[in-house]
mmCIF file of C-alpha atoms in Angstrom:
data_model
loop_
_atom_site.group_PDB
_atom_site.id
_atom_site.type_symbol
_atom_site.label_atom_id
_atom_site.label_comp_id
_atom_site.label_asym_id
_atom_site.label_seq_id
_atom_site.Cartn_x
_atom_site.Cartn_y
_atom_site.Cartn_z
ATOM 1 C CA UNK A 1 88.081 80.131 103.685
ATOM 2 C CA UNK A 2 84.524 81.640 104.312
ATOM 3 C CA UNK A 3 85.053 85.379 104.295
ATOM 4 C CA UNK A 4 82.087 85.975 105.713
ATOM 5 C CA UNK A 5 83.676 84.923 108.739
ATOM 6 C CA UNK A 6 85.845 88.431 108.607
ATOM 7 C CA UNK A 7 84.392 91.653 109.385
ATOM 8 C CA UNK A 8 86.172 95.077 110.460
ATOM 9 C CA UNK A 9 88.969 97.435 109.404
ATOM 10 C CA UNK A 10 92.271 97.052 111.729
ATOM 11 C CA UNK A 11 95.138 99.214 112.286
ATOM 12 C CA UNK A 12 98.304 98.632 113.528
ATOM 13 C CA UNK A 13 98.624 101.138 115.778
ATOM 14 C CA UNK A 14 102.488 101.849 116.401
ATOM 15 C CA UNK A 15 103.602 103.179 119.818
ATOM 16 C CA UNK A 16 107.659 104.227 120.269
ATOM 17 C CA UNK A 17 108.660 104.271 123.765
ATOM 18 C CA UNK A 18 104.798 104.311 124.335
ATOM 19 C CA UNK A 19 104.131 107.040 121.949
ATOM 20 C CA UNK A 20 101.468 106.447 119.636
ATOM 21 C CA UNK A 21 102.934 106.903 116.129
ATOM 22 C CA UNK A 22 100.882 110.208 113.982
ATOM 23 C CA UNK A 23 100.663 107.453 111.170
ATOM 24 C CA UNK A 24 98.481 105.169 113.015
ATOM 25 C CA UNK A 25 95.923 108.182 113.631
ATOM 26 C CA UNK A 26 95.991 109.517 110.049
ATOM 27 C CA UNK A 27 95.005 105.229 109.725
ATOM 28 C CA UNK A 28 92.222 105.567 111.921
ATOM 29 C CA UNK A 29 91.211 108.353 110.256
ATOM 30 C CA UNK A 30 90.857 106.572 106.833
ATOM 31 C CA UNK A 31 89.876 103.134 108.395
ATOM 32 C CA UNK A 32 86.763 104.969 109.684
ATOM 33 C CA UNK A 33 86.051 106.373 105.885
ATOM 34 C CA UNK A 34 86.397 102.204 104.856
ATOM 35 C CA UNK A 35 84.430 101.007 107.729
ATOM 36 C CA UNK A 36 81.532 102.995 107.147
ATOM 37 C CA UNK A 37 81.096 102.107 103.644
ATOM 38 C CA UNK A 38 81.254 98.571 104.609
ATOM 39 C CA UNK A 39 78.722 99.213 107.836
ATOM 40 C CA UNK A 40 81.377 97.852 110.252
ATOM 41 C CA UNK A 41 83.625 98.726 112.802
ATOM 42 C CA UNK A 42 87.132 100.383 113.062
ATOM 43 C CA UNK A 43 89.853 98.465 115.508
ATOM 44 C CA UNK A 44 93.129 99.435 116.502
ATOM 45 C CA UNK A 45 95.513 96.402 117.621
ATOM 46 C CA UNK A 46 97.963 98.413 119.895
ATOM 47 C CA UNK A 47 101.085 96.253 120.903
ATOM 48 C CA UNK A 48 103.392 97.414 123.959
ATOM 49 C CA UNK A 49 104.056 97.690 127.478
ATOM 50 C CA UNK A 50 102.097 99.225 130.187
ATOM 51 C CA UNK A 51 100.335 101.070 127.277
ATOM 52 C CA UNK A 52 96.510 100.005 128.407
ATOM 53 C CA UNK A 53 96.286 103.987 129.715
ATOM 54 C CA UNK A 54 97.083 105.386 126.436
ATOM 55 C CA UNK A 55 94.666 103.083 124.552
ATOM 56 C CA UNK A 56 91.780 105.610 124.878
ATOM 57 C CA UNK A 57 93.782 107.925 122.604
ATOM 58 C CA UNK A 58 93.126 105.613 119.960
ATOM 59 C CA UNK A 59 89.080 105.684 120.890
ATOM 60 C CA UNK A 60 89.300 109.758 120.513
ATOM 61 C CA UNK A 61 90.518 109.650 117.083
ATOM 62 C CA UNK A 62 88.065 107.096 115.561
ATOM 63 C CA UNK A 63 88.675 103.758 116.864
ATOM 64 C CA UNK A 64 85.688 101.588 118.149
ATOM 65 C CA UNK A 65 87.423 99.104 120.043
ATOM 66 C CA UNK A 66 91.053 99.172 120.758
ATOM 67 C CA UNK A 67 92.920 95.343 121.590
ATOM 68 C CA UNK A 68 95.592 95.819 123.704
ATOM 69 C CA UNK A 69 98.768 93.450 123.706
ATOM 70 C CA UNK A 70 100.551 94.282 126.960
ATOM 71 C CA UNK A 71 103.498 92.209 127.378
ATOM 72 C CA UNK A 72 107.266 92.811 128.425
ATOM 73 C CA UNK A 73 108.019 91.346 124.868
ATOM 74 C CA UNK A 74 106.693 93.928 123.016
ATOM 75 C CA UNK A 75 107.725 97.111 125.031
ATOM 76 C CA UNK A 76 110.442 97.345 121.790
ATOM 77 C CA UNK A 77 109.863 96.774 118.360
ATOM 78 C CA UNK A 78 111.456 92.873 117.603
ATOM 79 C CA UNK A 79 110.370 91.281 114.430
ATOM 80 C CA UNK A 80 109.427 87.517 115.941
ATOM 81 C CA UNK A 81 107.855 89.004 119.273
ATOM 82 C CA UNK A 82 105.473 91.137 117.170
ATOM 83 C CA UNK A 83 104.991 88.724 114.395
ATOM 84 C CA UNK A 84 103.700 86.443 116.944
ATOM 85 C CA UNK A 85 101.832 88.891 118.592
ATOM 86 C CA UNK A 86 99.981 89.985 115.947
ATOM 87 C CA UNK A 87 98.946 87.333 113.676
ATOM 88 C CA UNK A 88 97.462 85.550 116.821
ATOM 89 C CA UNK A 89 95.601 87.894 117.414
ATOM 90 C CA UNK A 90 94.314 88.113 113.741
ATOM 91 C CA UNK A 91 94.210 84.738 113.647
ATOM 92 C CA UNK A 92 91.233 85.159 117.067
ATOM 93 C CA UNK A 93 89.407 88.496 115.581
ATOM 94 C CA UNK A 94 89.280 87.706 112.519
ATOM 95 C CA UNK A 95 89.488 91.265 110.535
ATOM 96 C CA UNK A 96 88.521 91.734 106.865
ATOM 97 C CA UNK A 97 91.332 94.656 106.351
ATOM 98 C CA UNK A 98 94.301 95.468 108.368
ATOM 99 C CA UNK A 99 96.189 98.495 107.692
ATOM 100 C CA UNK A 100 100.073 99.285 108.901
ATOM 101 C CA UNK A 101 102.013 102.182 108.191
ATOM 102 C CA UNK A 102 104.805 102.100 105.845
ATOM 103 C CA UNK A 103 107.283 102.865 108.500
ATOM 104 C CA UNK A 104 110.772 101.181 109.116
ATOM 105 C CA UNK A 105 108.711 98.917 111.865
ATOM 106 C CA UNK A 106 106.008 98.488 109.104
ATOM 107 C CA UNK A 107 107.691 97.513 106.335
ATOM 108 C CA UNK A 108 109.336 94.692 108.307
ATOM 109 C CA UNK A 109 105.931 93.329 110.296
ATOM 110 C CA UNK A 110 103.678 93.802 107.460
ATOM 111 C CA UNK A 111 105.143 91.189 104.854
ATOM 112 C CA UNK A 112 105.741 88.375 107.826
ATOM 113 C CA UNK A 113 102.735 88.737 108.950
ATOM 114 C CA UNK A 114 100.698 88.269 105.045
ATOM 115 C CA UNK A 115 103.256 85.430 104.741
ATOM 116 C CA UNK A 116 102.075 83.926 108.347
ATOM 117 C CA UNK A 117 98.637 84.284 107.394
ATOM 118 C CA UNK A 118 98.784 83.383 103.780
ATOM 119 C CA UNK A 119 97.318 85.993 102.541
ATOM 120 C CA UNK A 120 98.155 89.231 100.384
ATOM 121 C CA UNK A 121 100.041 92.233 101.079
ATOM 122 C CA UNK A 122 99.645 95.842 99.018
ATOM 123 C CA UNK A 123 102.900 97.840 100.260
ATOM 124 C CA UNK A 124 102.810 101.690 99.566
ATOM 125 C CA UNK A 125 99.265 102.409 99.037
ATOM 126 C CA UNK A 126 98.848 106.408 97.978
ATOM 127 C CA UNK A 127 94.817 105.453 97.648
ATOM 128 C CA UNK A 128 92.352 103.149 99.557
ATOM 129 C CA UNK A 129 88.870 102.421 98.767
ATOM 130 C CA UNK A 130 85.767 99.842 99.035
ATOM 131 C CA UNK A 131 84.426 98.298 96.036
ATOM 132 C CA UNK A 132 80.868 97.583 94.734
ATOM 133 C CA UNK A 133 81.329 94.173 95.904
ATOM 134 C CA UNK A 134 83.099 94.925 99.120
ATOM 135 C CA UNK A 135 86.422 94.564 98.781
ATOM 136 C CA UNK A 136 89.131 96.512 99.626
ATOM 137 C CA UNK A 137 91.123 98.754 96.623
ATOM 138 C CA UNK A 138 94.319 98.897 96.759
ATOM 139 C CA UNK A 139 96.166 102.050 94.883
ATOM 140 C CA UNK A 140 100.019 102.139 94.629
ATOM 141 C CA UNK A 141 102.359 103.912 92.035
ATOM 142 C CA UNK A 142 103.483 101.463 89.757
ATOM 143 C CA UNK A 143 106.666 101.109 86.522
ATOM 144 C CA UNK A 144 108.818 103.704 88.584
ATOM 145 C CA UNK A 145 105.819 105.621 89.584
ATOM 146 C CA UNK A 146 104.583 106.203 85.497
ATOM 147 C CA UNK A 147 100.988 104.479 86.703
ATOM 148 C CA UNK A 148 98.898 103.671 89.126
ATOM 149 C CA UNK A 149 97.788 100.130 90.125
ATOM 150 C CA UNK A 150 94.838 99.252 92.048
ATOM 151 C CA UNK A 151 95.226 95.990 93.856
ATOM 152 C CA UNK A 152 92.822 93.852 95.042
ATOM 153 C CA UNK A 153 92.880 90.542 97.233
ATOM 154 C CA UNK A 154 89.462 88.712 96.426
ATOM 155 C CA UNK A 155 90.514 85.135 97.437
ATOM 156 C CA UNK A 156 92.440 85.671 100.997
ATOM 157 C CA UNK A 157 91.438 87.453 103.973
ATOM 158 C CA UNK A 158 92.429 89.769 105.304
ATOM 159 C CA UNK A 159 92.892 92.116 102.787
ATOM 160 C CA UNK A 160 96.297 93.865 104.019
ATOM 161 C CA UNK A 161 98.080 97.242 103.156
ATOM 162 C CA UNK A 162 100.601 99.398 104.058
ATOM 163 C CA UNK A 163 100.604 103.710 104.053
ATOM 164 C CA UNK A 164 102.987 105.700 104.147
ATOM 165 C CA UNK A 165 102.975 108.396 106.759
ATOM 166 C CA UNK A 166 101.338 111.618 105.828
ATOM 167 C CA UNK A 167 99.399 109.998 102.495
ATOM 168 C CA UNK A 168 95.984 109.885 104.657
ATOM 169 C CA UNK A 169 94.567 112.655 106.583
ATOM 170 C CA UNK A 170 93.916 112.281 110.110
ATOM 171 C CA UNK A 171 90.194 112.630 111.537
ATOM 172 C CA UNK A 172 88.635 114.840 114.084
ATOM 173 C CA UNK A 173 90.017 114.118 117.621
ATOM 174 C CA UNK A 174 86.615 113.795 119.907
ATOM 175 C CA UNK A 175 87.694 112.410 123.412
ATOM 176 C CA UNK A 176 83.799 112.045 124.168
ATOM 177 C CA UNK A 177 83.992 108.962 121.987
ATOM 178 C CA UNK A 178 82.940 105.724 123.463
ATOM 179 C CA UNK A 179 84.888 102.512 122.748
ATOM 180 C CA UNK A 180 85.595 99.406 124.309
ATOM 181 C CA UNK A 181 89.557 98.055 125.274
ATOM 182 C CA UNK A 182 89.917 94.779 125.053
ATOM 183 C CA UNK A 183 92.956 92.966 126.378
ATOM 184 C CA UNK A 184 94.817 90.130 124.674
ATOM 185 C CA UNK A 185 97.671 88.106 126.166
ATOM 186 C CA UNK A 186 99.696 86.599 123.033
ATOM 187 C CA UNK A 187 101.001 83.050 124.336
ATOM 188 C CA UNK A 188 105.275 83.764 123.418
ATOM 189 C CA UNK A 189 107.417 80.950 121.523
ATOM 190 C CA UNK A 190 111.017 81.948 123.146
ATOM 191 C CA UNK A 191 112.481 79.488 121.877
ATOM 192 C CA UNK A 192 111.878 80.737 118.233
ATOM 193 C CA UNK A 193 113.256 84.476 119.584
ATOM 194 C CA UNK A 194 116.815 84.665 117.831
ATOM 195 C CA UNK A 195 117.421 88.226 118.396
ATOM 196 C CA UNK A 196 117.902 90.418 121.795
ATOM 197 C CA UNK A 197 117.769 94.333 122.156
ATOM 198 C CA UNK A 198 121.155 95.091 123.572
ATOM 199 C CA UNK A 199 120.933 98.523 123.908
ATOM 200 C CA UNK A 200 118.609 101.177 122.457
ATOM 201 C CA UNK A 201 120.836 104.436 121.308
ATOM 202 C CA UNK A 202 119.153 107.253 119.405
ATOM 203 C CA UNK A 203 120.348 109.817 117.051
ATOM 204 C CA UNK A 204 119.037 113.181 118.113
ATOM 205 C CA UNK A 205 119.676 115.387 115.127
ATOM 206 C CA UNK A 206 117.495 118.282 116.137
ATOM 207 C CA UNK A 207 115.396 119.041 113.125
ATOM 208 C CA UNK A 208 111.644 118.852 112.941
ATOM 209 C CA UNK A 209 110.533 116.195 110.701
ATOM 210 C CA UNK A 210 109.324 117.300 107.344
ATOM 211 C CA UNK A 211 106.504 115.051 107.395
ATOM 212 C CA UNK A 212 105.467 117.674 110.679
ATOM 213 C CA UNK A 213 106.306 120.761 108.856
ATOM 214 C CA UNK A 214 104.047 123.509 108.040
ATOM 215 C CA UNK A 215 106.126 125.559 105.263
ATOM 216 C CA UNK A 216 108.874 123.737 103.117
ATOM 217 C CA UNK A 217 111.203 125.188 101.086
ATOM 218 C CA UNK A 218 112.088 122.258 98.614
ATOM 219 C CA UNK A 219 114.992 122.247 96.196
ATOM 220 C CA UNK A 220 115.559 120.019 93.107
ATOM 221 C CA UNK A 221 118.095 120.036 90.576
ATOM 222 C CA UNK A 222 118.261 123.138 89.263
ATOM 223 C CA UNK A 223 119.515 124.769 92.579
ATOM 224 C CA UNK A 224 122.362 122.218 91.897
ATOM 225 C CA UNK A 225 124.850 122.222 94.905
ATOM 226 C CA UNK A 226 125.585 123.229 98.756
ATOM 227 C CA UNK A 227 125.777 126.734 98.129
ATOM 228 C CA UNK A 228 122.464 126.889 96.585
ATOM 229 C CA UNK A 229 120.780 125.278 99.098
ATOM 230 C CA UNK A 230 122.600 127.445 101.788
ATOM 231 C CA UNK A 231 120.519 130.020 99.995
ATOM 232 C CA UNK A 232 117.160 127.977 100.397
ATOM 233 C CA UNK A 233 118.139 127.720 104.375
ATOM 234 C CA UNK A 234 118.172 131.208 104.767
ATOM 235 C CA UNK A 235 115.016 131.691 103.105
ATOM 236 C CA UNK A 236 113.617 129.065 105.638
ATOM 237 C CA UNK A 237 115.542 131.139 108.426
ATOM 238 C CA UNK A 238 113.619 133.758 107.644
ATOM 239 C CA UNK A 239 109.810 132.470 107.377
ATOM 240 C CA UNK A 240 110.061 129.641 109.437
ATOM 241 C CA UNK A 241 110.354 126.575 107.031
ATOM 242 C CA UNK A 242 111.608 123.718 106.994
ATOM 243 C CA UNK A 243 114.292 122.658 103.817
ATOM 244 C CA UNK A 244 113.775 119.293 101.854
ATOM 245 C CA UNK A 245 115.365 118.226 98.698
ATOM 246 C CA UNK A 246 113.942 116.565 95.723
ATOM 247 C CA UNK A 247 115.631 112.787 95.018
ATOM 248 C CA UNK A 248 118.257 114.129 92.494
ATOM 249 C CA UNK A 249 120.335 115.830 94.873
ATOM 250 C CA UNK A 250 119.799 113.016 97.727
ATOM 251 C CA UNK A 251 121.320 110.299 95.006
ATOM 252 C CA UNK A 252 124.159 113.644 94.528
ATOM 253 C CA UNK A 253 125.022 113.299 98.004
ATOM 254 C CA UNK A 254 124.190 116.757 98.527
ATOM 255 C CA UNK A 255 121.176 116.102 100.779
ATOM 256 C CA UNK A 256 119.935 113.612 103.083
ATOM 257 C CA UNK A 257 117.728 111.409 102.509
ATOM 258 C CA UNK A 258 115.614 111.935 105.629
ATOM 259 C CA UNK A 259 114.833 115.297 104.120
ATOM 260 C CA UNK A 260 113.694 113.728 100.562
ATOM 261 C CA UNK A 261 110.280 114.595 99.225
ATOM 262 C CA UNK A 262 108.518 111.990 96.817
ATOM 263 C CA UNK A 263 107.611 108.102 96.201
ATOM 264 C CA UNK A 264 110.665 106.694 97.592
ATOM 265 C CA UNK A 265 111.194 109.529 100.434
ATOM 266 C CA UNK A 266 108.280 111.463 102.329
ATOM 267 C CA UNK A 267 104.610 112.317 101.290
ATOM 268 C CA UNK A 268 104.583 115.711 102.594
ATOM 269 C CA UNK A 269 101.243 117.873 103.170
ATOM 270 C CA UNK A 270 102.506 121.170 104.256
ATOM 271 C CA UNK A 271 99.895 124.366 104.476
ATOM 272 C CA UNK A 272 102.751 125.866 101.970
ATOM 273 C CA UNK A 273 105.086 124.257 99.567
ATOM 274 C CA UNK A 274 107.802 125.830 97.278
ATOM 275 C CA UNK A 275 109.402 124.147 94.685
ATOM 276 C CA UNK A 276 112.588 125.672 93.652
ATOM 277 C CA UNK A 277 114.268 123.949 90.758
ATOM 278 C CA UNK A 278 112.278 121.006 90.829
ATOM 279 C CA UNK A 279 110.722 119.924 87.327
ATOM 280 C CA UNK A 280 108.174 117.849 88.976
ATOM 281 C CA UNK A 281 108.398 114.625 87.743
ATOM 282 C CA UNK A 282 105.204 112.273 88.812
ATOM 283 C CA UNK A 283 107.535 110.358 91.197
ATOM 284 C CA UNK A 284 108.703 114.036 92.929
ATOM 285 C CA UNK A 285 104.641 114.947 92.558
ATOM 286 C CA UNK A 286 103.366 111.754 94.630
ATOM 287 C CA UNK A 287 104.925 113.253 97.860
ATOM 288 C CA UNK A 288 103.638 116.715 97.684
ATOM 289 C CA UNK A 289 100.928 117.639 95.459
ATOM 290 C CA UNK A 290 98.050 117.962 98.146
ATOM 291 C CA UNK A 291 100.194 120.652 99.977
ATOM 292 C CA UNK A 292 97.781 123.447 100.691
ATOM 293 C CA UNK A 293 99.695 125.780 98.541
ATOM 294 C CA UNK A 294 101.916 125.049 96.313
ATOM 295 C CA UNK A 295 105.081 127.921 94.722
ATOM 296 C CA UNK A 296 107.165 126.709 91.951
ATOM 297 C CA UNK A 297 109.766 128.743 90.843
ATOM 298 C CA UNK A 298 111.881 126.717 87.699
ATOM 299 C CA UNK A 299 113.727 128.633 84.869
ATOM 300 C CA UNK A 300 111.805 125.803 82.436
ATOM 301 C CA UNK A 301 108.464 127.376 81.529
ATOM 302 C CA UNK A 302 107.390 124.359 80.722
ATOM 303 C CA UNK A 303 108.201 122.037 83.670
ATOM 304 C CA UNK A 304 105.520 119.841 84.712
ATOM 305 C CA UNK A 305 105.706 121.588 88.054
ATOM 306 C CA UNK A 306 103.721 124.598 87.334
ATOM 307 C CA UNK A 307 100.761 121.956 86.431
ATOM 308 C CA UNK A 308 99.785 121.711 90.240
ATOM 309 C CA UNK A 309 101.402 124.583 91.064
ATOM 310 C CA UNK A 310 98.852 127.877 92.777
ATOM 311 C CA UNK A 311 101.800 129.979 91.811
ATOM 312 C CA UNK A 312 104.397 130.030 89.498
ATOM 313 C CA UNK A 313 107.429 131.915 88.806
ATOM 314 C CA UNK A 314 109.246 131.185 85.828
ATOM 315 C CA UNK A 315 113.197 132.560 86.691
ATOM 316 C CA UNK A 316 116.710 131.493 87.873
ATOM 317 C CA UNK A 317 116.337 130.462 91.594
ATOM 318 C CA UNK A 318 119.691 131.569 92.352
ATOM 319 C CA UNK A 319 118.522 135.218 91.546
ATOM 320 C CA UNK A 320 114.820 134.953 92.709
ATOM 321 C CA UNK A 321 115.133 133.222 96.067
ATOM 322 C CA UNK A 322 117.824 135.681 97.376
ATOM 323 C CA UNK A 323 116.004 138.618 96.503
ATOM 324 C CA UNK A 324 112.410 136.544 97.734
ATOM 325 C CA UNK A 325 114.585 136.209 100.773
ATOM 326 C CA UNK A 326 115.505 140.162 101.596
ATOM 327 C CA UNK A 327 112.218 141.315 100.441
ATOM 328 C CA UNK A 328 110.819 139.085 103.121
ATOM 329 C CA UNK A 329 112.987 139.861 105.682
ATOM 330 C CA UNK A 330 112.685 143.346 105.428
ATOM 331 C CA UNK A 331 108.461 142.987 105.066
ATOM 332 C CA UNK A 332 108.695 141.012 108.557
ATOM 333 C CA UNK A 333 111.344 143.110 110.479
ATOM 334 C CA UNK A 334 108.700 146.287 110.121
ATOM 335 C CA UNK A 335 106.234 144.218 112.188
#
């Protein structure tokens, strides 16, 4: 392999029902950090159906050149039609770094595809970077989230990695920036195609996503059951927030996991954060600590918490967030 012969940062840009996913613009956003320190160019690979239109999105948010895969296949997310897909088309542009999101769809393309290509695969990356010598770094929490790795793949290109949604920050939308679409027509093996999409039936549950919200109201532990957190909710009634749990009382059963903060739920970047029993254990700290402000409020004065907390209250939550929650009510009802 002459990896000379690879040049650019990719993304995988996902599309649902021809929606372009937020993770593959906060991707864009860091593949144009990467591809300037390398002096190259940023490329979106944008799989779908009838999705040329949208492509210019992709352009406005950083991309240089989007490649568009339009193609009845691939108007729903099936693991051989995309597989195929995708690593011909790596297999013609030949990219030094391809990035995916660490999303359900992801998660399953990303490891077929290094495993097509015979090359490396870096899954969970909280940190990306460029080397002296030009190669990609690789950051991921490591031993149960206790340290941080950085990866690197020196002998195989390209240099893959998965994000999860909301660890990278999204650039500057600029729909006055030019780009080029390119179209590429993947040539379709049916007869390797062992799965069919019956039916497509979705769960509307009617919440805003956490990984969207702008205040959360978080609770770990120490609020301890149902009835606490029905305390949190009406806290979040009353200033607009959104409620998310730490991982001890998702493995309780007392939340759901959708709503989990931390390395094996959401990376959350809210413009306010409040921790309410939550020690803050580094695993619990990987999904939220570059929220733009950050409350604590733990009974434990010295819970690791309150180390990236901007405030913190050191109290019972069951006697601080009711009384949080009338003094606030009352402040907003006079305006």
């Amino acid at each position: 392999m002459n990896k000379a012969d690879y040049k650019g940062v990719y993304v995988f840009a996902e599309q649902r029902d021809g929606q372009i996913q937020s993770v593959a613009l906060e991707l864009l956003g860091k593949a144009r950090v990467l591809a300037d320190k390398l002096g190259e160019e940023v490329v979106a690979f944008y799989p779908g159906y009838k999705n040329t239109e949208s492509a210019k999105e992709l352009i406005a948010w950083g991309a240089d050149k989007v490649i568009v895969m339009d193609a009845p296949e691939l108007e729903h997310y099936l693991t051989e039609q995309y597989s195929q897909a995708m690593s011909q088309a790596i297999d013609k542009y030949k990219p030094s770094i391809v990035l995916l999101g660490a999303t359900t769809i992801g998660r399953d393309l990303g490891p077929r595809l290094a495993s097509r290509l015979a090359t490396g695969l870096t899954a969970d990356c909280t940190a990306l970077d460029i080397s002296e010598d030009r190669e990609l770094l690789m950051t991921r929490p490591a031993f149960g989230g206790n340290l941080m790795a950085t990866i690197m793949c020196t002998e195989h290109r390209p240099q893959m990695s998965t994000v999860r949604p909301g660890v990278m920050q999204k650039g500057t939308r600029d729909e006055n920036r030019q780009g080029t679409v390119e179209n590429f027509v993947p040539v379709f093996d049916a007869s390797k195609f062992k799965v069919k999409l019956v039916e497509c039936v979705k769960e509307n549950k009617g919440k805003v996503d956490i990984t969207e919200a702008k205040v959360l109201v978080s609770g770990g532990r120490g609020v301890g059951n149902p009835e606490g957190f029905a305390k949190l909710q009406a806290l979040a009634d009353v200033i607009g927030a959104q409620v998310s749990s730490s991982r001890a009382m998702v493995d309780a059963g007392v939340m759901p996991h959708e709503v989990q903060v931390g390395q094996t739920g959401k990376t959350v970047r809210p413009n306010l954060y409040m921790a309410c029993g939550i020690s803050g254990a580094i695993q619990h700290l990987a999904g939220m600590e570059e929220s733009d402000f950050i409350i604590a409020i733990n009974k434990d004065k010295f819970a690791p918490i309150f180390g990236v907390a901007d405030v913190g209250i050191v109290g019972d939550v069951h006697k601080i967030i009711p009384m949080l929650t009338e003094k606030l009510s009352k402040m907003l009802t006079k305006k």
